[in-house]
Each structure stands twice: as C-alpha cells, then as structure tokens.
Amino acid sequence: MKHNIVDYIAINNKLRYVNPKLKFIFAISMLIISLISKSIIVPLLIFFIVSFILLFIAKVPKRVYGVFIGIPLSFGILNLVLFAFLFGKVVWFYIDIFGFKIPVYIDGFDLGFLLFGRMLGGVSSMLFLALTTPMPELFYILRELKLPEEFVDMAMLIYRYIFVLYEEYERMKFAQESRLGEANLKSTYKSLGALAAHLFIRAWEKGEQLNISMLSRCYDGKLKLLGGIKNPPIPYILAIAIFDIFLIGISLLTQNFKVSSLILHYL
C-alpha cells in the first residue's frame, strides 16, 4: 500500500467525484497565482485554503499530507536561511559565531520568505490535484489540452512502470535482507551494487515484455483512454475566476508588505 498511497487517496477521497476539469482549473490557477504573486500574503493564503480543503473537506489523512508537505517545507526553510545569509545588499544585523560576525541581509530575508511562500502555495496546489484526482483522469485532461500524444503516452508508461519497478525493488530488497545482505557496511555496499544491476536488467526485461504484449494486441503507436469527462458547469468556473481575481487584487494591494518590517514593528 505504501508505494501507491497517492493513488489510493485519489480514488477514495471525498472530492473524488467532483468534476476533474474543475479541480484541474482550480489547482493550476492557484499554482500560477502563487508563482506570480509579489506578496507573501497571497501564497500563504492559498496554502492555508488548499490545506483546509484537503484535510477537512477531502478528508486526506493528516499524517500523509504532513509527510508530503514536510519534505518541500524543509527545503523551503533551508532556502530562506541561505537567502538571508548569502544574498542581499542591506545588512539587517550580525550573528556572532565563534568570533566571526556573519551578516544577515534584510532584503535577502524578505526575498527568501517570498520564495518560501510561493513554494508552499505551489506545492499545496499540486498536492490538491494529485490527492483528489486519479491519474487516468489527468491523462485524459492532458489529451484534451492537445499536448503532444507522445508526451502523454510516455507519461502514462513512466507512471505505470514506477510502481512495477518499485515492486521489483521491494522483492529484491527483501531477498537480500533475508540472506543477511546488509549484515555489515561492506555487504551493504555489495548488495546495493547487485540490486542496482539486477534492477536495471529487470526493467529492460519488463520493457521488452510490455512491447511484445502491446504489439500482440494491435498496438499502433497510440495508447487509448476509455471513457470521457464532461465539461464543468459554467457557474463553478466563474466562481473560480472571481476567487482568482480576488487573490490577484490582494496581491496587488499587499505587494509592498515585508515580513522584516512586521518583525521590526513588534521588536
């Protein structure tokens, strides 16, 4: 279950039967607004709104969402620290470490915090799409957007074989552990090399088997998607558009807001 937890949640969440195109429009619009916003407030607002929808409306498990958002969150914090210490022109204050005075730049801190907010807003928007919409429906939407068929076909095959290779990896890993393949550091490195080599061979074999299977079923170079998706009702699209305009307005009104100014105000 752990290797296909995203698929499981996407199929069993409370927003499963909401029109996929509507969810796609909402997620992409939130992503774009997060990326173009010059205000830290709007991306953070998007993050909290999307997180509320996922946790309390879609009923996505809090622990799973925490794991998915926690990984980029740690990188965002690291990015914030690096920008505060390495980028900028105006020194905010100095930190004394072992006698060395390291400057903290106020403009670097503000820029790092803006990028941190954009990251949270963008990642949460993509998680909304991934955790509420099954991948076959997303592939269908990509086809309707007239993306190159080769691109969509490759995406479907890659998505499928991620799980196939992961299952092969789990079997081989379990076999190595049951034979004390990781008893010490030397055997661990040896087992890792063997695992990588055999996994490559298995991937090649699976690809050959897939090609033969598809050719035997009259594969003509195009993967078919069954079914169809209706267009979402116009009022719902207008509601998303109004909400987007509202967020853009907030972004324009608060584009000069700086987190450092808020900190200095309370200090």
PDB file of N, CA, C and O in Angstrom, residues 191-227:
ATOM      1  N   SER A 191      25.587  -5.457  -1.757  1.00  0.00           N
ATOM      2  CA  SER A 191      24.178  -5.732  -2.059  1.00  0.00           C
ATOM      3  C   SER A 191      23.557  -4.598  -2.854  1.00  0.00           C
ATOM      4  O   SER A 191      22.733  -4.827  -3.747  1.00  0.00           O
ATOM      5  N   LEU A 192      23.954  -3.361  -2.531  1.00  0.00           N
ATOM      6  CA  LEU A 192      23.413  -2.214  -3.250  1.00  0.00           C
ATOM      7  C   LEU A 192      23.818  -2.253  -4.717  1.00  0.00           C
ATOM      8  O   LEU A 192      23.004  -1.984  -5.608  1.00  0.00           O
ATOM      9  N   GLY A 193      25.073  -2.602  -4.989  1.00  0.00           N
ATOM     10  CA  GLY A 193      25.516  -2.711  -6.379  1.00  0.00           C
ATOM     11  C   GLY A 193      24.782  -3.805  -7.130  1.00  0.00           C
ATOM     12  O   GLY A 193      24.374  -3.616  -8.284  1.00  0.00           O
ATOM     13  N   ALA A 194      24.610  -4.952  -6.467  1.00  0.00           N
ATOM     14  CA  ALA A 194      23.883  -6.049  -7.110  1.00  0.00           C
ATOM     15  C   ALA A 194      22.431  -5.675  -7.349  1.00  0.00           C
ATOM     16  O   ALA A 194      21.848  -6.015  -8.390  1.00  0.00           O
ATOM     17  N   LEU A 195      21.844  -4.973  -6.386  1.00  0.00           N
ATOM     18  CA  LEU A 195      20.452  -4.547  -6.524  1.00  0.00           C
ATOM     19  C   LEU A 195      20.288  -3.623  -7.720  1.00  0.00           C
ATOM     20  O   LEU A 195      19.359  -3.789  -8.523  1.00  0.00           O
ATOM     21  N   ALA A 196      21.177  -2.646  -7.859  1.00  0.00           N
ATOM     22  CA  ALA A 196      21.086  -1.700  -8.978  1.00  0.00           C
ATOM     23  C   ALA A 196      21.248  -2.415 -10.317  1.00  0.00           C
ATOM     24  O   ALA A 196      20.509  -2.153 -11.267  1.00  0.00           O
ATOM     25  N   ALA A 197      22.213  -3.341 -10.385  1.00  0.00           N
ATOM     26  CA  ALA A 197      22.470  -4.050 -11.642  1.00  0.00           C
ATOM     27  C   ALA A 197      21.282  -4.928 -12.033  1.00  0.00           C
ATOM     28  O   ALA A 197      20.830  -4.907 -13.186  1.00  0.00           O
ATOM     29  N   HIS A 198      20.775  -5.690 -11.077  1.00  0.00           N
ATOM     30  CA  HIS A 198      19.668  -6.595 -11.387  1.00  0.00           C
ATOM     31  C   HIS A 198      18.377  -5.824 -11.647  1.00  0.00           C
ATOM     32  O   HIS A 198      17.547  -6.263 -12.457  1.00  0.00           O
ATOM     33  N   LEU A 199      18.206  -4.695 -10.970  1.00  0.00           N
ATOM     34  CA  LEU A 199      17.008  -3.896 -11.215  1.00  0.00           C
ATOM     35  C   LEU A 199      17.017  -3.330 -12.626  1.00  0.00           C
ATOM     36  O   LEU A 199      15.970  -3.256 -13.285  1.00  0.00           O
ATOM     37  N   PHE A 200      18.174  -2.937 -13.119  1.00  0.00           N
ATOM     38  CA  PHE A 200      18.287  -2.460 -14.497  1.00  0.00           C
ATOM     39  C   PHE A 200      17.912  -3.566 -15.485  1.00  0.00           C
ATOM     40  O   PHE A 200      17.183  -3.336 -16.457  1.00  0.00           O
ATOM     41  N   ILE A 201      18.397  -4.783 -15.209  1.00  0.00           N
ATOM     42  CA  ILE A 201      18.090  -5.919 -16.095  1.00  0.00           C
ATOM     43  C   ILE A 201      16.593  -6.219 -16.057  1.00  0.00           C
ATOM     44  O   ILE A 201      15.967  -6.465 -17.101  1.00  0.00           O
ATOM     45  N   ARG A 202      16.011  -6.204 -14.848  1.00  0.00           N
ATOM     46  CA  ARG A 202      14.566  -6.454 -14.732  1.00  0.00           C
ATOM     47  C   ARG A 202      13.767  -5.391 -15.475  1.00  0.00           C
ATOM     48  O   ARG A 202      12.746  -5.696 -16.116  1.00  0.00           O
ATOM     49  N   ALA A 203      14.199  -4.135 -15.376  1.00  0.00           N
ATOM     50  CA  ALA A 203      13.493  -3.055 -16.077  1.00  0.00           C
ATOM     51  C   ALA A 203      13.540  -3.282 -17.589  1.00  0.00           C
ATOM     52  O   ALA A 203      12.551  -3.083 -18.297  1.00  0.00           O
ATOM     53  N   TRP A 204      14.708  -3.704 -18.085  1.00  0.00           N
ATOM     54  CA  TRP A 204      14.843  -3.988 -19.518  1.00  0.00           C
ATOM     55  C   TRP A 204      13.923  -5.129 -19.930  1.00  0.00           C
ATOM     56  O   TRP A 204      13.236  -5.061 -20.958  1.00  0.00           O
ATOM     57  N   GLU A 205      13.889  -6.195 -19.122  1.00  0.00           N
ATOM     58  CA  GLU A 205      13.038  -7.343 -19.433  1.00  0.00           C
ATOM     59  C   GLU A 205      11.560  -6.958 -19.409  1.00  0.00           C
ATOM     60  O   GLU A 205      10.787  -7.384 -20.277  1.00  0.00           O
ATOM     61  N   LYS A 206      11.159  -6.178 -18.413  1.00  0.00           N
ATOM     62  CA  LYS A 206       9.758  -5.753 -18.335  1.00  0.00           C
ATOM     63  C   LYS A 206       9.379  -4.900 -19.545  1.00  0.00           C
ATOM     64  O   LYS A 206       8.265  -4.995 -20.064  1.00  0.00           O
ATOM     65  N   GLY A 207      10.306  -4.043 -19.973  1.00  0.00           N
ATOM     66  CA  GLY A 207      10.034  -3.224 -21.149  1.00  0.00           C
ATOM     67  C   GLY A 207       9.849  -4.065 -22.403  1.00  0.00           C
ATOM     68  O   GLY A 207       8.958  -3.796 -23.214  1.00  0.00           O
ATOM     69  N   GLU A 208      10.686  -5.105 -22.571  1.00  0.00           N
ATOM     70  CA  GLU A 208      10.544  -5.996 -23.717  1.00  0.00           C
ATOM     71  C   GLU A 208       9.217  -6.751 -23.667  1.00  0.00           C
ATOM     72  O   GLU A 208       8.536  -6.911 -24.690  1.00  0.00           O
ATOM     73  N   GLN A 209       8.860  -7.219 -22.477  1.00  0.00           N
ATOM     74  CA  GLN A 209       7.587  -7.933 -22.330  1.00  0.00           C
ATOM     75  C   GLN A 209       6.404  -7.023 -22.649  1.00  0.00           C
ATOM     76  O   GLN A 209       5.438  -7.436 -23.298  1.00  0.00           O
ATOM     77  N   LEU A 210       6.494  -5.781 -22.190  1.00  0.00           N
ATOM     78  CA  LEU A 210       5.418  -4.826 -22.478  1.00  0.00           C
ATOM     79  C   LEU A 210       5.294  -4.581 -23.969  1.00  0.00           C
ATOM     80  O   LEU A 210       4.187  -4.557 -24.517  1.00  0.00           O
ATOM     81  N   ASN A 211       6.419  -4.398 -24.643  1.00  0.00           N
ATOM     82  CA  ASN A 211       6.399  -4.133 -26.081  1.00  0.00           C
ATOM     83  C   ASN A 211       5.775  -5.298 -26.850  1.00  0.00           C
ATOM     84  O   ASN A 211       4.938  -5.104 -27.748  1.00  0.00           O
ATOM     85  N   ILE A 212       6.149  -6.542 -26.488  1.00  0.00           N
ATOM     86  CA  ILE A 212       5.578  -7.719 -27.149  1.00  0.00           C
ATOM     87  C   ILE A 212       4.083  -7.820 -26.879  1.00  0.00           C
ATOM     88  O   ILE A 212       3.285  -8.112 -27.788  1.00  0.00           O
ATOM     89  N   SER A 213       3.686  -7.559 -25.638  1.00  0.00           N
ATOM     90  CA  SER A 213       2.264  -7.643 -25.271  1.00  0.00           C
ATOM     91  C   SER A 213       1.436  -6.620 -26.039  1.00  0.00           C
ATOM     92  O   SER A 213       0.339  -6.922 -26.528  1.00  0.00           O
ATOM     93  N   MET A 214       1.954  -5.411 -26.171  1.00  0.00           N
ATOM     94  CA  MET A 214       1.211  -4.362 -26.867  1.00  0.00           C
ATOM     95  C   MET A 214       1.135  -4.642 -28.368  1.00  0.00           C
ATOM     96  O   MET A 214       0.092  -4.420 -28.995  1.00  0.00           O
ATOM     97  N   LEU A 215       2.228  -5.115 -28.943  1.00  0.00           N
ATOM     98  CA  LEU A 215       2.210  -5.435 -30.373  1.00  0.00           C
ATOM     99  C   LEU A 215       1.248  -6.576 -30.683  1.00  0.00           C
ATOM    100  O   LEU A 215       0.595  -6.585 -31.734  1.00  0.00           O
ATOM    101  N   SER A 216       1.151  -7.538 -29.778  1.00  0.00           N
ATOM    102  CA  SER A 216       0.235  -8.661 -29.989  1.00  0.00           C
ATOM    103  C   SER A 216      -1.221  -8.242 -29.875  1.00  0.00           C
ATOM    104  O   SER A 216      -2.115  -8.988 -30.278  1.00  0.00           O
ATOM    105  N   ARG A 217      -1.449  -7.048 -29.320  1.00  0.00           N
ATOM    106  CA  ARG A 217      -2.824  -6.524 -29.197  1.00  0.00           C
ATOM    107  C   ARG A 217      -3.065  -5.362 -30.159  1.00  0.00           C
ATOM    108  O   ARG A 217      -3.852  -4.463 -29.885  1.00  0.00           O
ATOM    109  N   CYS A 218      -2.349  -5.392 -31.280  1.00  0.00           N
ATOM    110  CA  CYS A 218      -2.551  -4.434 -32.376  1.00  0.00           C
ATOM    111  C   CYS A 218      -2.218  -2.996 -31.966  1.00  0.00           C
ATOM    112  O   CYS A 218      -2.916  -2.050 -32.324  1.00  0.00           O
ATOM    113  N   TYR A 219      -1.164  -2.842 -31.204  1.00  0.00           N
ATOM    114  CA  TYR A 219      -0.724  -1.507 -30.812  1.00  0.00           C
ATOM    115  C   TYR A 219      -0.239  -0.749 -32.052  1.00  0.00           C
ATOM    116  O   TYR A 219       0.594  -1.234 -32.806  1.00  0.00           O
ATOM    117  N   ASP A 220      -0.774   0.447 -32.260  1.00  0.00           N
ATOM    118  CA  ASP A 220      -0.450   1.229 -33.452  1.00  0.00           C
ATOM    119  C   ASP A 220       0.325   2.498 -33.129  1.00  0.00           C
ATOM    120  O   ASP A 220       0.402   3.426 -33.939  1.00  0.00           O
ATOM    121  N   GLY A 221       0.913   2.542 -31.934  1.00  0.00           N
ATOM    122  CA  GLY A 221       1.693   3.724 -31.546  1.00  0.00           C
ATOM    123  C   GLY A 221       0.931   4.715 -30.705  1.00  0.00           C
ATOM    124  O   GLY A 221       1.488   5.736 -30.283  1.00  0.00           O
ATOM    125  N   LYS A 222      -0.344   4.451 -30.423  1.00  0.00           N
ATOM    126  CA  LYS A 222      -1.148   5.357 -29.606  1.00  0.00           C
ATOM    127  C   LYS A 222      -1.839   4.569 -28.502  1.00  0.00           C
ATOM    128  O   LYS A 222      -2.437   3.519 -28.759  1.00  0.00           O
ATOM    129  N   LEU A 223      -1.753   5.082 -27.283  1.00  0.00           N
ATOM    130  CA  LEU A 223      -2.440   4.475 -26.150  1.00  0.00           C
ATOM    131  C   LEU A 223      -3.839   5.058 -26.049  1.00  0.00           C
ATOM    132  O   LEU A 223      -4.026   6.279 -26.132  1.00  0.00           O
ATOM    133  N   LYS A 224      -4.813   4.196 -25.865  1.00  0.00           N
ATOM    134  CA  LYS A 224      -6.200   4.635 -25.814  1.00  0.00           C
ATOM    135  C   LYS A 224      -6.641   4.852 -24.367  1.00  0.00           C
ATOM    136  O   LYS A 224      -6.231   4.132 -23.461  1.00  0.00           O
ATOM    137  N   LEU A 225      -7.472   5.879 -24.177  1.00  0.00           N
ATOM    138  CA  LEU A 225      -8.070   6.153 -22.870  1.00  0.00           C
ATOM    139  C   LEU A 225      -9.571   5.952 -22.993  1.00  0.00           C
ATOM    140  O   LEU A 225     -10.223   6.542 -23.862  1.00  0.00           O
ATOM    141  N   LEU A 226     -10.115   5.120 -22.120  1.00  0.00           N
ATOM    142  CA  LEU A 226     -11.543   4.829 -22.159  1.00  0.00           C
ATOM    143  C   LEU A 226     -12.336   5.917 -21.452  1.00  0.00           C
ATOM    144  O   LEU A 226     -11.851   6.575 -20.544  1.00  0.00           O
ATOM    145  N   GLY A 227     -13.579   6.058 -21.877  1.00  0.00           N
ATOM    146  CA  GLY A 227     -14.485   6.978 -21.202  1.00  0.00           C
ATOM    147  C   GLY A 227     -14.267   8.419 -21.620  1.00  0.00           C
ATOM    148  O   GLY A 227     -13.516   8.732 -22.547  1.00  0.00           O
TER     149      GLY A 227
END
